[in-house]
């Protein structure tokens, strides 16, 4: 039996099948789906009076005056059930007396898994507080997220505008301080991460002169356990007001929907009045060869299927990708040892991984397990790398890389031209 | 090198993550390295704690002339006395590690110092490119090996990231010859941490993937489902040009090429 069609399970009903086989069964007529009205050979509409209506549950004949538009009896009702996304119950908080404020990382404008854990923890803490308590999420800059309601956000403070573009800790802290004064939240939660919110937590703690718990991983409204330095000790304290949570400190929200009411009255007068001392000069172009393989975002990896190494290097240069290699390429002395990806090399976490002429041995696939998108370029459509890949291109690596380089050069030329036009 | 600049590196005692042996704290050693780059061997290196700590000699082994130690007992709040000393010395750039390697390790020191002195704090510094006209150009480390350029007016506090240049090796001889300069300072007791209970860390349980299935069929499906691998798009018959175009499209979609 196959369950491929999702929720829509087709079940056999032996009783109905039996009735359909037995022409003498009183319900047989009503189950066989011969239409009661047919167009006869002369073109006239013919009614079959015996087929109009059906035998009702009490044995009497019933006529369906909805003319077949009503629910059809006898068909497998369960099979006809339409697939509907079960809506989670909505939790709405009209008047909140207390607040738990969670500041989000929002990497790429979306909630990270860590953010969702933090919101889950916020909801847990809110439930422990005896008064009516709402979870407020604070997000900065451009936002692409559309599932705040499913992540457990009751109120949303969205700080956008020029002041909150790029790296702006001073403005952000000024805003958080205003929020602190206005809401006097019972708890402040931050993900203890490298993406910015953790830093804001420390800055806010310094500003408010309160001692936070960092790397907290077991939190209730009474007691908190957090990891000390080098992950060597667990320190148990009375829960402070500011908490920087480790990953997976609590489960994300899974069963409820929340209102996501924007707190616009708060965000209006949050316009920053600070003169920042730190000026953001923007992100700088980093030579992809300098980025360590383990943290690289975009990797072009070479295996035994590469014949023209010059071409491979120029491809990685023009794509601005970090170079990786399979063990065979490394053992043959064609690539340096520190580029080896896999079980005995580096475990990479790239967002996009292009495997050129790599067959996909388990030892290699292990190393790329946490990659998001894998692109395979290979002559063999049946190899394991193609099975793993999101996009596979079957053909000679040399030809395809040549085309790829050409395409990129074309794009660059076009850009140059456009740039010149802009200047002119 | 900028001889007229007053640079102070704050150092702490590090601990090896597996063996627990005391050592130079990695980020602090990187902060010293960055200070050496800016200021040379006249860099002021400041430690608050016990002056008899043998690890201090490991810092001296990087070629420093001296280390200043603000004498403090084990459970004390060092921020106040340290800021007082830094103010007296007229420091302009303060370098510290992002996080300590033992104890509470909250990473608050740079922010507390910055707050107390009223200076801006720049986090996760990978390099200080230049200091000119009272303004510093700083490279900040971002996740995935990316860098951001920041400009900050002096004075400021910088917390140094693991992405900064690795510290030079510590040599035993110069470490023994280096001078440890003791400074007496006021002691502010840290009462809060006295009430904490500390236990050796247990391994945290991994989160299990719990199947929330409402029907038997769902549970069956969850138990027998193949781990992804439904396979992606395979382009076999297309011309190499079209295949390359497909790759470029995907890279564009992911924002990896412009
Ligand atoms: C203990 C142990 C540990 C190991 N650890 C690792 C590890 O960490 N990392 C690692 O990578 N390997 C590791 N290996 C080796 C691994 O088992 C494989 O041998 C290796 O990954 C194969 O490398 P490959 O895919 O480049 O070469 P091959 O298996 O030879 O594959 C070459 C591929 O290129 C394709 N090809 C050939 N010509 C062309 C062309 N012109 N254009 C396009 N495609 C072409 C072929 O179809 C084939 O799929 C380990 C092995 C052992 C025993």
XYZ file of C-alpha atoms and ligand atoms in Angstrom:
735
model
C 0.000 0.000 0.000
C 1.306 3.390 -0.777
C 0.793 6.461 1.305
C 2.220 8.786 -1.226
C -0.883 10.911 -1.577
C -0.455 12.378 1.857
C -3.460 12.711 4.137
C -5.911 11.530 1.524
C -6.284 7.882 2.501
C -8.476 5.726 0.347
C -10.086 3.010 2.436
C -12.115 0.075 1.208
C -15.583 -0.338 2.645
C -16.404 -4.078 2.413
C -20.061 -3.482 3.186
C -20.535 -1.092 0.295
C -18.643 -3.432 -1.970
C -20.955 -6.233 -0.958
C -24.054 -4.154 -1.705
C -22.671 -3.148 -5.052
C -22.219 -6.826 -5.982
C -25.688 -7.865 -4.821
C -28.350 -6.597 -7.218
C -31.114 -7.786 -4.904
C -29.947 -5.723 -1.958
C -32.493 -2.992 -1.134
C -29.770 -0.333 -1.230
C -28.188 -1.580 -4.428
C -30.103 0.811 -6.622
C -29.117 3.856 -4.700
C -25.463 2.924 -4.693
C -24.853 2.176 -8.319
C -24.259 5.485 -9.842
C -26.309 5.176 -13.004
C -27.774 8.608 -13.507
C -31.515 8.986 -13.000
C -31.754 11.247 -16.023
C -30.179 10.275 -19.298
C -30.470 11.596 -22.782
C -32.115 8.967 -24.894
C -31.092 8.017 -28.441
C -33.627 10.460 -29.881
C -32.114 13.299 -27.925
C -34.945 13.535 -25.395
C -34.260 13.506 -21.672
C -35.419 10.244 -20.095
C -36.098 9.828 -16.397
C -35.795 6.448 -14.753
C -38.299 6.655 -11.876
C -36.746 3.628 -10.191
C -33.505 5.377 -9.840
C -34.829 8.600 -8.478
C -34.312 8.751 -4.762
C -32.783 6.228 -2.432
C -33.744 4.112 0.520
C -33.283 6.136 3.655
C -31.965 4.804 6.942
C -35.481 3.853 8.112
C -36.203 1.812 5.000
C -38.414 4.402 3.265
C -37.680 5.752 -0.141
C -36.359 9.277 -0.149
C -36.127 11.625 -3.085
C -33.106 13.799 -3.336
C -34.504 17.188 -4.254
C -31.064 18.689 -4.465
C -30.781 16.820 -7.760
C -27.507 15.217 -6.960
C -25.912 18.364 -5.646
C -26.204 17.279 -2.034
C -23.931 14.839 -0.316
C -23.981 11.518 -2.123
C -24.946 8.652 0.072
C -23.190 5.403 -0.205
C -19.932 6.659 -1.642
C -17.009 6.374 0.665
C -17.346 9.662 2.455
C -13.988 9.354 4.097
C -12.266 8.875 0.784
C -13.818 12.023 -0.584
C -12.597 14.097 2.346
C -10.709 17.114 1.113
C -7.261 17.614 2.459
C -7.379 20.587 4.797
C -4.534 22.055 6.769
C -5.611 21.783 10.377
C -5.579 25.304 11.772
C -3.892 25.595 15.121
C -6.010 27.151 17.877
C -5.503 30.885 18.170
C -4.234 32.295 21.441
C -5.240 35.906 21.782
C -4.304 38.220 24.596
C -6.424 41.335 24.724
C -4.873 43.096 27.714
C -1.469 42.008 28.879
C -0.273 42.940 32.351
C 3.212 41.513 32.016
C 5.581 41.111 29.105
C 8.355 38.744 28.135
C 10.417 40.438 25.441
C 12.487 38.376 23.021
C 14.966 40.032 20.654
C 15.432 38.066 17.447
C 18.491 37.381 15.299
C 16.550 37.357 12.015
C 19.357 36.109 9.797
C 18.455 37.079 6.235
C 15.218 38.589 7.522
C 13.853 35.254 8.721
C 13.519 33.650 12.133
C 16.313 31.152 12.744
C 15.775 27.850 14.523
C 17.488 29.438 17.517
C 15.019 32.349 17.407
C 12.126 29.898 17.449
C 13.591 28.109 20.461
C 13.880 31.452 22.229
C 10.236 32.228 21.473
C 9.284 28.777 22.764
C 11.157 29.545 25.982
C 9.448 32.937 26.165
C 6.033 31.295 25.947
C 7.022 28.808 28.663
C 8.086 31.634 30.969
C 4.947 33.609 30.130
C 2.841 30.610 31.123
C 4.611 30.437 34.495
C 3.806 34.042 35.326
C 0.513 34.279 37.239
C -0.662 37.490 35.532
C -1.747 37.703 31.901
C 1.523 37.806 30.024
C 2.288 38.466 26.370
C 5.410 37.545 24.432
C 6.824 40.513 22.555
C 9.263 39.912 19.704
C 11.630 42.715 18.739
C 13.024 42.611 15.209
C 15.311 45.042 13.409
C 15.688 45.959 9.759
C 14.172 44.307 6.709
C 11.943 41.333 7.496
C 10.938 38.553 5.122
C 9.384 36.267 7.724
C 5.703 35.461 7.329
C 5.181 32.878 10.055
C 5.501 34.961 13.216
C 2.077 33.771 14.308
C 3.161 30.139 14.255
C 6.371 30.837 16.159
C 4.567 32.191 19.229
C 4.699 35.964 18.839
C 1.848 37.762 20.642
C 3.112 41.285 20.041
C 5.614 42.477 17.472
C 7.894 45.482 17.632
C 9.465 46.023 14.252
C 12.185 48.666 14.154
C 12.870 49.600 10.573
C 14.092 52.649 8.785
C 17.518 53.941 8.033
C 18.641 54.046 11.634
C 18.461 50.289 11.895
C 20.263 49.321 8.686
C 23.535 47.448 8.930
C 25.512 47.421 12.169
C 23.853 49.839 14.571
C 24.253 48.606 18.160
C 24.015 52.078 19.689
C 20.678 52.913 18.063
C 19.328 49.440 18.788
C 20.273 49.675 22.433
C 18.631 53.078 22.751
C 15.451 51.538 21.340
C 15.617 48.552 23.675
C 16.095 50.890 26.603
C 12.918 52.771 25.700
C 11.079 49.464 25.430
C 12.418 48.526 28.839
C 11.115 51.733 30.366
C 7.697 51.509 28.736
C 6.907 47.830 29.179
C 9.164 46.996 32.131
C 9.254 43.395 30.912
C 9.396 40.571 33.399
C 12.077 38.846 31.285
C 14.332 39.811 28.397
C 15.379 36.890 26.219
C 18.107 36.832 23.584
C 19.592 34.028 21.516
C 23.230 33.636 22.599
C 24.544 33.569 19.045
C 27.032 35.313 16.811
C 24.330 36.916 14.705
C 23.844 40.115 16.653
C 21.035 39.595 19.117
C 23.386 38.018 21.669
C 25.600 41.078 21.525
C 22.576 43.324 22.042
C 21.737 41.302 25.139
C 25.161 41.938 26.647
C 24.999 45.611 25.740
C 21.565 45.993 27.272
C 22.720 44.238 30.429
C 25.656 46.628 30.712
C 23.391 49.608 30.086
C 20.804 48.520 32.661
C 23.511 47.408 35.095
C 21.923 44.001 35.474
C 23.730 40.713 35.502
C 22.563 38.378 32.731
C 22.839 34.627 32.448
C 24.618 33.626 29.248
C 24.485 30.236 27.559
C 21.444 29.492 29.697
C 20.007 26.123 28.792
C 17.623 25.194 31.581
C 15.317 28.045 32.423
C 12.241 28.358 34.589
C 10.910 31.507 36.183
C 12.634 30.496 39.449
C 15.947 28.856 38.584
C 18.300 28.989 35.649
C 21.227 26.767 34.755
C 23.852 28.138 32.443
C 27.142 26.930 31.005
C 30.332 28.469 32.278
C 33.543 28.999 30.323
C 34.888 26.285 28.017
C 31.668 24.341 28.589
C 33.156 22.926 31.759
C 30.740 23.958 34.503
C 27.021 24.293 34.979
C 26.085 27.227 37.189
C 22.674 27.319 38.819
C 21.296 30.736 39.755
C 18.030 32.461 40.579
C 16.652 33.406 37.192
C 17.858 36.897 36.279
C 15.752 39.275 34.222
C 18.097 39.160 31.245
C 18.773 35.774 29.703
C 20.940 34.801 26.758
C 19.776 31.367 25.767
C 21.900 28.575 24.362
C 20.601 26.654 21.388
C 17.817 24.163 22.038
C 17.086 25.493 25.501
C 13.372 24.978 24.932
C 11.158 23.456 22.281
C 9.694 25.814 19.692
C 5.947 26.477 19.594
C 4.130 23.762 17.688
C 0.493 23.668 18.722
C -0.787 27.208 18.884
C -1.205 30.244 16.738
C -0.635 33.723 18.110
C -1.942 37.107 17.176
C 1.174 39.115 16.216
C -0.313 42.479 17.128
C 2.085 45.236 16.085
C 2.873 47.567 18.983
C 2.856 50.590 16.758
C 2.316 53.043 19.598
C 5.703 51.972 20.940
C 7.588 51.976 17.685
C 6.511 55.481 16.735
C 8.520 57.452 19.220
C 11.465 55.079 19.091
C 13.144 57.179 16.418
C 16.725 57.111 17.523
C 18.049 60.260 19.096
C 21.568 58.913 19.500
C 24.631 60.124 17.682
C 26.398 56.881 16.839
C 30.161 56.693 17.388
C 30.427 53.554 15.258
C 30.008 54.055 11.528
C 29.191 51.054 9.370
C 31.375 50.964 6.265
C 29.517 47.980 4.829
C 30.598 44.449 4.173
C 33.970 44.021 2.501
C 34.710 41.555 -0.254
C 36.641 38.664 1.238
C 38.941 36.506 -0.848
C 37.073 33.182 -0.845
C 40.375 31.311 -0.622
C 40.986 32.901 2.763
C 37.736 31.607 4.225
C 38.166 28.338 6.051
C 36.376 25.473 4.390
C 34.270 24.699 7.431
C 32.595 28.096 7.445
C 32.526 28.795 3.725
C 29.140 29.592 2.311
C 29.756 28.527 -1.268
C 32.091 25.677 -2.222
C 33.195 24.392 -5.602
C 34.661 20.935 -5.050
C 36.709 18.867 -7.445
C 37.028 15.094 -7.674
C 38.518 12.466 -9.900
C 36.395 13.658 -12.819
C 38.352 16.856 -13.328
C 40.799 16.836 -16.184
C 41.659 20.492 -16.618
C 42.772 21.906 -13.278
C 43.598 25.338 -14.613
C 40.010 25.596 -15.722
C 38.714 24.457 -12.332
C 40.724 27.135 -10.531
C 39.562 29.860 -12.879
C 35.968 28.675 -12.416
C 36.239 28.952 -8.650
C 37.783 32.379 -9.043
C 35.081 33.746 -11.306
C 32.287 32.231 -9.178
C 33.985 33.540 -6.021
C 33.665 30.106 -4.464
C 35.915 28.439 -1.912
C 37.682 25.372 -3.310
C 37.141 21.890 -1.940
C 38.242 18.463 -3.098
C 37.539 14.759 -2.718
C 40.108 12.507 -1.175
C 41.198 11.088 -4.495
C 42.023 14.551 -5.817
C 44.010 15.240 -2.676
C 45.811 11.888 -2.628
C 46.829 12.386 -6.236
C 48.508 15.602 -5.183
C 46.251 17.781 -7.302
C 44.754 19.704 -4.392
C 46.201 20.619 -0.982
C 45.281 18.429 1.963
C 43.378 21.156 3.799
C 40.789 21.265 1.012
C 39.640 17.692 1.527
C 35.938 17.431 2.268
C 34.510 14.412 4.017
C 34.822 12.044 6.923
C 38.597 12.360 7.151
C 38.684 15.921 5.913
C 36.547 18.914 6.759
C 32.857 18.755 7.563
C 31.462 21.645 5.599
C 28.265 23.608 6.134
C 27.998 25.490 2.877
C 24.720 26.856 1.631
C 25.567 25.767 -1.908
C 28.005 22.979 -2.711
C 28.962 22.218 -6.307
C 30.541 18.762 -6.724
C 32.377 18.467 -10.021
C 33.319 14.911 -10.964
C 32.773 13.492 -7.502
C 31.077 10.109 -7.320
C 29.626 10.599 -3.836
C 31.281 7.948 -1.676
C 29.727 7.741 1.811
C 32.843 9.212 3.350
C 32.416 12.228 1.127
C 28.639 12.522 1.571
C 29.075 12.538 5.354
C 31.157 15.660 5.067
C 28.471 17.523 3.136
C 25.503 16.309 5.187
C 24.694 19.779 6.491
C 24.900 21.523 3.125
C 21.679 23.140 1.954
C 21.808 22.862 -1.803
C 24.062 20.442 -3.638
C 24.747 20.689 -7.361
C 26.381 17.722 -9.079
C 28.294 17.847 -12.348
C 29.049 14.303 -13.426
C 29.126 12.029 -16.459
C 27.394 9.215 -14.582
C 23.670 9.822 -13.986
C 23.445 6.862 -11.637
C 26.133 7.864 -9.144
C 25.354 8.588 -5.493
C 26.187 12.256 -5.712
C 23.385 12.700 -8.261
C 20.989 11.019 -5.833
C 21.994 13.470 -3.118
C 21.997 16.549 -5.340
C 19.197 19.069 -5.716
C 20.337 19.863 -9.226
C 22.360 17.427 -11.305
C 23.943 18.201 -14.599
C 25.012 15.164 -16.591
C 27.886 15.762 -18.938
C 31.589 16.265 -19.230
C 32.902 18.501 -16.487
C 35.276 20.324 -18.796
C 32.535 21.362 -21.210
C 30.138 22.443 -18.512
C 32.720 24.397 -16.554
C 33.741 26.117 -19.782
C 30.140 27.165 -20.392
C 29.774 28.250 -16.794
C 32.865 30.437 -17.026
C 31.615 31.922 -20.285
C 28.214 32.719 -18.815
C 29.769 34.416 -15.808
C 32.085 36.436 -18.014
C 29.112 37.500 -20.119
C 27.273 38.639 -17.020
C 30.277 40.589 -15.812
C 30.660 42.299 -19.194
C 27.000 43.266 -19.197
C 27.366 44.672 -15.741
C 30.400 46.677 -16.784
C 28.456 48.121 -19.696
C 25.540 49.022 -17.495
C 27.913 50.581 -15.014
C 29.438 52.714 -17.774
C 25.972 53.781 -18.929
C 25.076 54.761 -15.388
C 28.148 56.906 -15.123
C 27.584 58.506 -18.527
C 53.120 50.851 14.525
C 51.801 53.884 16.364
C 54.145 54.889 19.196
C 52.049 57.748 20.556
C 48.950 55.602 20.963
C 48.033 54.220 24.364
C 46.810 50.660 23.839
C 45.864 48.337 26.684
C 45.163 44.626 26.289
C 43.174 42.936 29.050
C 44.161 39.344 29.668
C 42.652 36.555 31.721
C 43.606 33.020 32.626
C 42.452 30.509 30.044
C 41.636 26.884 30.409
C 42.012 24.050 27.958
C 38.608 22.859 26.875
C 39.330 19.146 27.307
C 42.184 18.765 29.785
C 41.255 21.754 31.937
C 44.888 22.842 32.110
C 45.418 26.534 32.659
C 46.858 28.340 29.655
C 46.840 31.620 27.753
C 43.229 32.382 26.868
C 43.124 32.136 23.090
C 41.158 35.311 22.376
C 43.134 37.294 24.940
C 46.362 36.130 23.339
C 44.973 37.311 20.011
C 44.141 40.656 21.611
C 47.757 40.908 22.785
C 48.915 40.041 19.274
C 46.737 42.797 17.835
C 48.078 45.185 20.471
C 51.639 44.223 19.568
C 50.844 45.005 15.956
C 49.486 48.449 16.890
C 51.898 49.440 19.587
C 54.900 47.087 19.623
C 56.469 45.730 22.807
C 55.493 48.808 24.819
C 51.917 47.590 24.807
C 50.313 47.715 28.251
C 48.943 44.319 29.227
C 46.635 44.337 32.206
C 45.462 41.445 34.325
C 43.207 41.733 37.356
C 43.787 38.886 39.785
C 46.717 37.189 41.390
C 50.224 38.239 40.331
C 51.641 34.808 41.185
C 49.694 33.112 38.437
C 52.217 31.131 36.315
C 50.116 31.584 33.154
C 51.041 35.288 33.100
C 54.562 34.207 32.176
C 53.129 32.576 29.063
C 51.779 35.962 27.963
C 55.154 37.540 28.723
C 56.741 34.843 26.572
C 55.291 36.566 23.491
C 58.015 39.189 23.888
C 56.331 41.680 26.197
C 58.465 43.710 28.544
C 56.000 43.693 31.418
C 52.517 42.823 32.551
C 50.592 44.992 34.989
C 48.588 43.102 37.586
C 45.824 44.758 39.573
C 45.893 42.626 42.692
C 42.438 41.223 43.300
C 41.183 38.243 45.288
C 39.406 35.380 43.576
C 35.767 36.396 44.070
C 35.785 40.104 43.344
C 34.099 42.459 40.917
C 37.065 43.723 38.950
C 35.307 46.170 36.633
C 35.336 49.199 38.935
C 39.019 49.098 39.953
C 40.038 48.229 36.416
C 38.177 51.186 34.914
C 39.745 53.481 37.477
C 43.196 52.268 36.532
C 42.480 52.531 32.793
C 41.251 56.085 33.280
C 44.368 57.034 35.223
C 46.578 55.599 32.508
C 44.799 57.530 29.778
C 44.149 54.479 27.630
C 42.800 55.122 24.145
C 42.210 51.651 22.806
C 41.261 48.765 25.076
C 41.468 45.268 23.646
C 39.868 42.272 25.319
C 38.790 38.766 24.376
C 35.165 38.165 23.466
C 34.598 35.581 26.168
C 36.611 34.212 29.067
C 37.532 30.546 29.167
C 36.741 29.819 32.776
C 34.267 30.944 35.383
C 31.056 32.667 34.400
C 32.385 33.555 30.916
C 29.520 35.853 30.108
C 31.572 38.099 27.840
C 30.361 41.185 29.726
C 33.756 42.755 30.536
C 34.204 44.792 27.336
C 30.650 46.112 27.555
C 30.859 46.902 31.273
C 34.153 48.713 30.779
C 32.768 50.579 27.780
C 29.626 51.521 29.668
C 31.510 52.696 32.747
C 33.968 54.770 30.731
C 31.265 55.948 28.312
C 33.178 54.664 25.291
C 31.824 52.828 22.253
C 32.361 49.080 22.206
C 33.147 47.293 18.958
C 32.501 43.577 19.096
C 34.185 40.670 17.317
C 37.117 42.574 15.912
C 39.195 40.650 13.375
C 41.724 43.375 12.698
C 42.397 47.064 13.235
C 43.475 48.357 9.836
C 44.547 51.873 10.674
C 44.355 54.560 13.318
C 44.586 58.091 11.965
C 43.168 61.498 12.908
C 41.552 60.086 16.001
C 39.603 57.536 14.015
C 40.198 53.810 13.655
C 39.268 51.571 10.755
C 38.237 48.192 12.038
C 37.422 44.884 10.379
C 34.671 43.100 12.212
C 34.260 39.341 11.870
C 30.859 38.132 10.723
C 29.686 34.527 10.567
C 30.819 32.447 7.570
C 34.166 34.188 7.303
C 32.682 37.476 6.138
C 34.050 40.860 7.255
C 32.544 44.281 7.836
C 34.362 47.590 7.816
C 33.660 49.903 10.750
C 34.941 53.360 11.594
C 35.145 54.379 15.222
C 36.423 57.509 16.910
C 38.988 57.040 19.680
C 38.800 56.098 22.470
C 37.016 52.761 22.204
C 36.859 49.240 23.582
C 37.233 46.301 21.197
C 36.441 42.673 21.862
C 38.679 40.449 19.767
C 37.272 37.492 17.866
C 38.847 34.135 17.057
C 39.162 35.412 13.492
C 41.950 37.807 14.518
C 45.549 36.884 13.775
C 46.775 33.888 15.759
C 49.093 34.783 18.629
C 52.807 34.286 18.223
C 54.398 31.423 20.117
C 55.272 31.955 23.714
C 58.936 31.408 24.533
C 59.949 30.219 27.991
C 63.055 32.373 28.530
C 61.571 35.788 27.741
C 58.556 34.717 29.778
C 60.731 34.218 32.846
C 62.668 37.438 32.270
C 59.578 39.616 31.748
C 58.559 41.888 34.545
C 55.337 41.603 36.519
C 54.322 44.978 37.791
C 52.002 44.775 40.821
C 49.439 47.491 41.474
C 47.358 47.600 44.627
C 43.707 48.348 43.994
C 40.467 48.646 45.878
C 38.449 45.440 46.215
C 34.742 45.266 45.454
C 33.272 41.973 46.568
C 31.052 40.100 44.148
C 28.267 38.994 46.478
C 25.933 37.583 43.885
C 28.251 34.883 42.645
C 28.815 33.655 46.205
C 25.277 32.253 46.264
C 25.699 30.294 43.046
C 26.006 26.562 42.932
C 28.548 25.228 40.462
C 28.744 21.672 39.254
C 30.814 20.072 36.509
C 28.889 20.314 33.251
C 26.898 17.305 32.180
C 26.478 16.491 28.543
C 23.326 18.156 27.314
C 20.772 15.793 25.873
C 20.331 16.029 22.121
C 16.906 17.046 20.979
C 15.018 14.066 19.609
C 12.819 14.354 16.586
C 9.442 13.625 18.127
C 6.775 12.470 15.692
C 3.494 14.177 16.420
C 1.166 11.959 14.423
C -2.558 11.924 14.981
C -3.366 8.689 13.199
C -1.786 5.264 12.955
C -1.213 5.845 9.261
C 0.775 8.998 9.994
C 2.911 7.193 12.504
C 3.497 4.388 10.047
C 4.469 6.875 7.402
C 6.848 8.673 9.760
C 8.475 5.407 10.774
C 8.960 4.110 7.252
C 9.625 7.357 5.411
C 12.807 7.356 3.428
C 15.259 9.997 4.528
C 14.755 12.706 1.896
C 16.759 11.766 -1.196
C 13.730 12.084 -3.387
C 16.335 13.333 -5.803
C 16.511 16.729 -7.356
C 16.275 17.952 -10.899
C 18.447 15.984 -13.326
C 19.424 17.655 -16.577
C 20.713 14.970 -18.886
C 19.767 15.650 -22.499
C 20.203 19.408 -22.456
C 23.074 21.142 -24.165
C 25.960 22.154 -21.878
C 24.935 25.774 -22.356
C 21.473 25.187 -20.904
C 22.913 23.086 -18.092
C 25.318 25.844 -17.147
C 22.456 28.329 -17.327
C 20.483 26.187 -14.840
C 23.406 26.312 -12.419
C 23.735 30.072 -12.826
C 19.996 30.466 -12.196
C 20.238 28.518 -8.959
C 23.225 30.561 -7.804
C 21.347 33.752 -8.624
C 18.346 32.555 -6.667
C 20.589 31.896 -3.685
C 22.167 35.321 -4.087
C 25.691 33.976 -4.441
C 26.424 35.783 -7.693
C 25.082 39.142 -8.766
C 38.672 5.338 5.724
C 38.361 6.155 4.516
C 38.122 7.502 4.674
C 37.817 8.289 3.576
N 37.573 9.613 3.756
C 37.249 10.369 2.699
C 36.997 11.758 2.859
O 37.073 12.301 3.964
N 36.672 12.494 1.774
C 36.599 11.934 0.513
O 36.263 12.647 -0.421
N 36.846 10.629 0.341
C 37.184 9.830 1.393
N 37.464 8.515 1.183
C 37.538 8.012 -0.187
C 36.174 7.686 -0.764
O 35.793 6.385 -0.391
C 36.229 7.748 -2.294
O 37.266 6.916 -2.735
C 36.473 9.136 -2.849
O 35.617 10.063 -2.236
C 36.193 9.146 -4.318
O 36.560 10.392 -4.857
P 35.981 10.888 -6.251
O 34.526 10.917 -6.145
O 36.646 12.157 -6.546
O 36.526 9.824 -7.286
P 35.759 8.681 -8.080
O 35.062 7.782 -7.193
O 36.759 8.126 -9.028
O 34.651 9.472 -8.873
C 34.895 10.245 -10.004
C 33.565 10.704 -10.530
O 33.781 11.630 -11.580
C 32.967 11.294 -12.664
N 33.677 11.715 -13.872
C 34.716 11.137 -14.503
N 35.084 11.844 -15.567
C 34.292 12.915 -15.630
C 34.184 14.026 -16.492
N 34.997 14.192 -17.528
N 33.230 14.944 -16.228
C 32.397 14.804 -15.170
N 32.459 13.790 -14.334
C 33.396 12.831 -14.541
C 32.744 9.832 -12.595
O 31.500 9.505 -13.191
C 32.713 9.597 -11.085
O 31.408 9.730 -10.609
C 37.751 7.716 2.292
C 37.976 6.342 2.150
C 38.270 5.579 3.234
C 38.517 4.107 3.022
